[in-house]
Coordinates of C-alpha atoms in Angstrom, one line a residue:
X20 CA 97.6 39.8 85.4
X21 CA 95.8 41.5 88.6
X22 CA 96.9 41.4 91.8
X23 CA 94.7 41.2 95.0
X24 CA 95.3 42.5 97.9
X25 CA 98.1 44.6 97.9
X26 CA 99.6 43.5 101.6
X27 CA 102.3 41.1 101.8
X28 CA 101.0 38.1 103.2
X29 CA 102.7 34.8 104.6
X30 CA 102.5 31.5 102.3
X31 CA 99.9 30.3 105.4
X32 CA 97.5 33.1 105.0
X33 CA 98.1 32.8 101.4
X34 CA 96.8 29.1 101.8
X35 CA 93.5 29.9 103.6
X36 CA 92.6 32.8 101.7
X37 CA 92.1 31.0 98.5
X38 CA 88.9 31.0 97.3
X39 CA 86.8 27.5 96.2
X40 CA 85.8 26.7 93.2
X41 CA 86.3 30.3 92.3
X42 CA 87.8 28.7 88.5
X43 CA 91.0 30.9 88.9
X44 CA 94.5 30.3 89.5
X45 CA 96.4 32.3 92.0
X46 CA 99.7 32.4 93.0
X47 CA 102.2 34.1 95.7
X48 CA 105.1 36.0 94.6
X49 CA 107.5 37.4 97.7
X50 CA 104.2 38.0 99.7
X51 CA 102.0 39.3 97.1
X52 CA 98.6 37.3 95.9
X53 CA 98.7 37.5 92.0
X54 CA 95.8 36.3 89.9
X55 CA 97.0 34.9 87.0
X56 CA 95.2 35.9 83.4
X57 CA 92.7 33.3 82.2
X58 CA 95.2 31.2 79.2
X59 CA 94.6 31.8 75.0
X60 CA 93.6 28.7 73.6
X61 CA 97.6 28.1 72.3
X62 CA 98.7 27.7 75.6
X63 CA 96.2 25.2 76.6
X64 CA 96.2 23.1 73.4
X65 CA 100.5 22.2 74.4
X66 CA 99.7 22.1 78.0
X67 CA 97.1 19.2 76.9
X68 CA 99.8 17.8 74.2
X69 CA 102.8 17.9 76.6
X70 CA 100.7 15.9 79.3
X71 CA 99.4 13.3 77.4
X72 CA 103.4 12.9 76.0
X73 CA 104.8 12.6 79.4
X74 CA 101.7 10.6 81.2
X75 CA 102.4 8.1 77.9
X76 CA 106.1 8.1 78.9
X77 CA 105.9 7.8 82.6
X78 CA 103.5 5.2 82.0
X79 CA 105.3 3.2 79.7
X80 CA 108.5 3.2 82.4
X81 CA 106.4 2.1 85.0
X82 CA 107.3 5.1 87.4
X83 CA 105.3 6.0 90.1
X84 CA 104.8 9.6 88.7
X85 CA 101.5 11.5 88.6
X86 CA 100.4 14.9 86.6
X87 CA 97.8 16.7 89.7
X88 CA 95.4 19.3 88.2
X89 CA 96.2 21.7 90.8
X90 CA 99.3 22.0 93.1
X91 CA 101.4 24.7 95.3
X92 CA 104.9 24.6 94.6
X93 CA 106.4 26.3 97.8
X94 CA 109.7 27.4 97.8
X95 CA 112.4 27.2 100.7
X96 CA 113.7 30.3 101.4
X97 CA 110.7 33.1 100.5
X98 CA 107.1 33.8 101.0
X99 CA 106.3 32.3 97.6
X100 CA 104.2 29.6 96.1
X101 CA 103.6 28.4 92.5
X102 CA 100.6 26.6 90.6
X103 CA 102.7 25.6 87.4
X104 CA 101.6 24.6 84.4
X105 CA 102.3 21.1 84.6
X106 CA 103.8 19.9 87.4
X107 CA 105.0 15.6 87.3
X108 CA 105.0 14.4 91.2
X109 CA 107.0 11.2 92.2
X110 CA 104.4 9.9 94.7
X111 CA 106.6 8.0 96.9
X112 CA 108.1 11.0 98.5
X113 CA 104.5 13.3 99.5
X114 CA 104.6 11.3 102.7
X115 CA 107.9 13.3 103.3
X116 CA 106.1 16.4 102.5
X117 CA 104.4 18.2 105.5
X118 CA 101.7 20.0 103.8
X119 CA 100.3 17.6 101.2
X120 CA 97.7 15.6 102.6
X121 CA 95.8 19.0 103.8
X122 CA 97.1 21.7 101.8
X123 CA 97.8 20.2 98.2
X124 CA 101.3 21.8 98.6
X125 CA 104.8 20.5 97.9
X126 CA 108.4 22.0 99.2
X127 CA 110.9 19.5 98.2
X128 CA 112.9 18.6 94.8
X129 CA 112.5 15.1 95.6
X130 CA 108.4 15.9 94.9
X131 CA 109.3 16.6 91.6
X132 CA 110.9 15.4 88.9
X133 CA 109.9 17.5 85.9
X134 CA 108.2 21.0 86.3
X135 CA 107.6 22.8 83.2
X136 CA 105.6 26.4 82.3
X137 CA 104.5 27.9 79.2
X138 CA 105.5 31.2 78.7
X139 CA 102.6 33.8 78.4
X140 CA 103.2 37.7 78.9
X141 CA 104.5 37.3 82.0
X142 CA 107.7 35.6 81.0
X143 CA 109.8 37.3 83.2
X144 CA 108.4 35.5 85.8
X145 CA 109.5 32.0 84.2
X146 CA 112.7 33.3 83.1
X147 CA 113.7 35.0 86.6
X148 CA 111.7 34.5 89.4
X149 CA 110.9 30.5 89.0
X150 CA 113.6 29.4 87.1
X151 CA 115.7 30.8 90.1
X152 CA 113.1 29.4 92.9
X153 CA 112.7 25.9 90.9
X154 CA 117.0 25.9 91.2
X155 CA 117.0 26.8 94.8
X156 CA 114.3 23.9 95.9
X157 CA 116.3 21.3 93.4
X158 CA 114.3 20.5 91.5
X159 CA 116.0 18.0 88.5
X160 CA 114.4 19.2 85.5
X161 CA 112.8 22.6 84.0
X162 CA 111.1 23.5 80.5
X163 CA 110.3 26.6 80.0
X164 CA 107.9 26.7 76.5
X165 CA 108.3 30.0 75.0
X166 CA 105.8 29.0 71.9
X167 CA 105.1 32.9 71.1
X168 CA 108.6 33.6 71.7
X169 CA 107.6 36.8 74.2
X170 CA 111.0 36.0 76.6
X171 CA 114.0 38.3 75.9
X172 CA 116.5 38.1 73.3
X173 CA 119.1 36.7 75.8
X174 CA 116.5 33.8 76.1
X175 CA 115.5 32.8 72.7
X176 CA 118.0 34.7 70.3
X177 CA 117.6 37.8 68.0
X178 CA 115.5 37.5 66.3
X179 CA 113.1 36.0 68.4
X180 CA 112.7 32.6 67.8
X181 CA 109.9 30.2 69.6
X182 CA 112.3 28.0 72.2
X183 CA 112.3 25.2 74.1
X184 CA 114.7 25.6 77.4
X185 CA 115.0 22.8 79.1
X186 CA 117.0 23.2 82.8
X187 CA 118.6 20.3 83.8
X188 CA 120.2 20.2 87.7
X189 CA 124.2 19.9 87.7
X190 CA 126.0 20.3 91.0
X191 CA 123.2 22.5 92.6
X192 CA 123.1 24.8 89.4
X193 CA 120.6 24.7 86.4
X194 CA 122.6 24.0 83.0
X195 CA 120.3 25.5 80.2
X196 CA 120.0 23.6 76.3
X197 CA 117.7 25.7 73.9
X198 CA 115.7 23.7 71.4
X199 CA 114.1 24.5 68.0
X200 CA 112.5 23.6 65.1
X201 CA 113.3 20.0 64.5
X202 CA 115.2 19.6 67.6
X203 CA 114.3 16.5 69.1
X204 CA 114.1 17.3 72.8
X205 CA 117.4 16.1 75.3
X206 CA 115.3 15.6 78.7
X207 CA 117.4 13.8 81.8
X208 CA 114.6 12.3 83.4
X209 CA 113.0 11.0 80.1
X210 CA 115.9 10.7 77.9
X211 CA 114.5 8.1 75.2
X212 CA 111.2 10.5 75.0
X213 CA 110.7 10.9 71.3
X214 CA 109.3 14.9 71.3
X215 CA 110.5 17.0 68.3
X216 CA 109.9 21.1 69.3
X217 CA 107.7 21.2 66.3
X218 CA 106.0 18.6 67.3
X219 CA 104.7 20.6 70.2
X220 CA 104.6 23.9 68.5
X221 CA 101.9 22.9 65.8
X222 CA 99.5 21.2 68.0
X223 CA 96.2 21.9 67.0
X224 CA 97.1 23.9 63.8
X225 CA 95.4 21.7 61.2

């Protein structure tokens, strides 16, 4: 991961500084433009799986939920945005959300029901920085995919083991579950989703 330039900026300047059709992702941690490393073909193969699970799910309960190819998460309280990985947006509520209609950007929990990222070498940004941001904005849900098991051994045990967290909002606070193997996954906001971890974890390993 690079980071360009080295000024703090404001999430505004952040906003009109990004580059068009450049074909890379960028992202604004406390002030700071980082561009974040082009994905190994793992990552990619479960972001594809895990969005053609939920879109199926979503789909078969008739919500009014969408999967966007490329959206700011901005949190409340710091000079911050996101581009996660996936990111599932209840559509009724962008028309409460200032800055979607020109700037692609959401702010509120309501926005979004499920947000998940999959780790890559900077997990401690998915372990610390968004997982306490993601809390902070309310979001309901959180997975964090550790497939390569790279997070810490607080995270995903000792030995490392590849993890599933998933974050689920209680009383203002994120209450973690951990999920391996043959877990089948618990998710809140779809709780009769039929996703085993291993499931996920071989995708694309014929």
């Amino acid at each position: 991961m690079t980071q360009a330039p080295p000024k703090l900026i404001t999430f505004d300047d952040f906003v009109e500084w990004i580059p068009e059709n450049s074909g890379k992702r960028y992202e604004l941690h406390n002030g700071m433009i980082v561009e974040m490393a082009q994905p190994v073909g793992d990552h990619e193969e479960i972001v594809g799986f895990l969005v053609q699970q939920l879109t199926a799910e979503y789909l078969r309960l008739k919500l009014p939920y969408i999967i966007p190819k490329t959206v700011l998460v901005k949190t409340s309280t710091s000079e911050s945005g996101y581009s996660p990985d996936i990111l599932i947006l209840n559509r009724p509520n962008l028309v409460n959300e200032p800055r979607w209609k020109k700037e692609s950007t959401v702010t509120q929990g309501l926005s979004v029901p499920l947000v998940v990222e999959v780790v890559s070498t900077n997990w401690r940004d998915d372990y610390h920085k968004k997982y306490a941001d993601y809390e902070e904005m309310g979001i309901p849900e959180y997975w964090i995919v550790d497939y390569a098991a790279l997070g810490g051994r607080e995270y995903i045990g000792k030995p490392k083991q590849p993890t599933i967290l998933v974050c689920s909002l209680d009383e203002g606070e994120y209450q973690v579950r951990k999920f391996r193997e043959s877990d089948r996954i618990i998710s809140p906001t779809f709780p009769d989703l039929n996703l085993r971890v291993q499931d996920i974890f071989q995708t694309g390993k014929f």
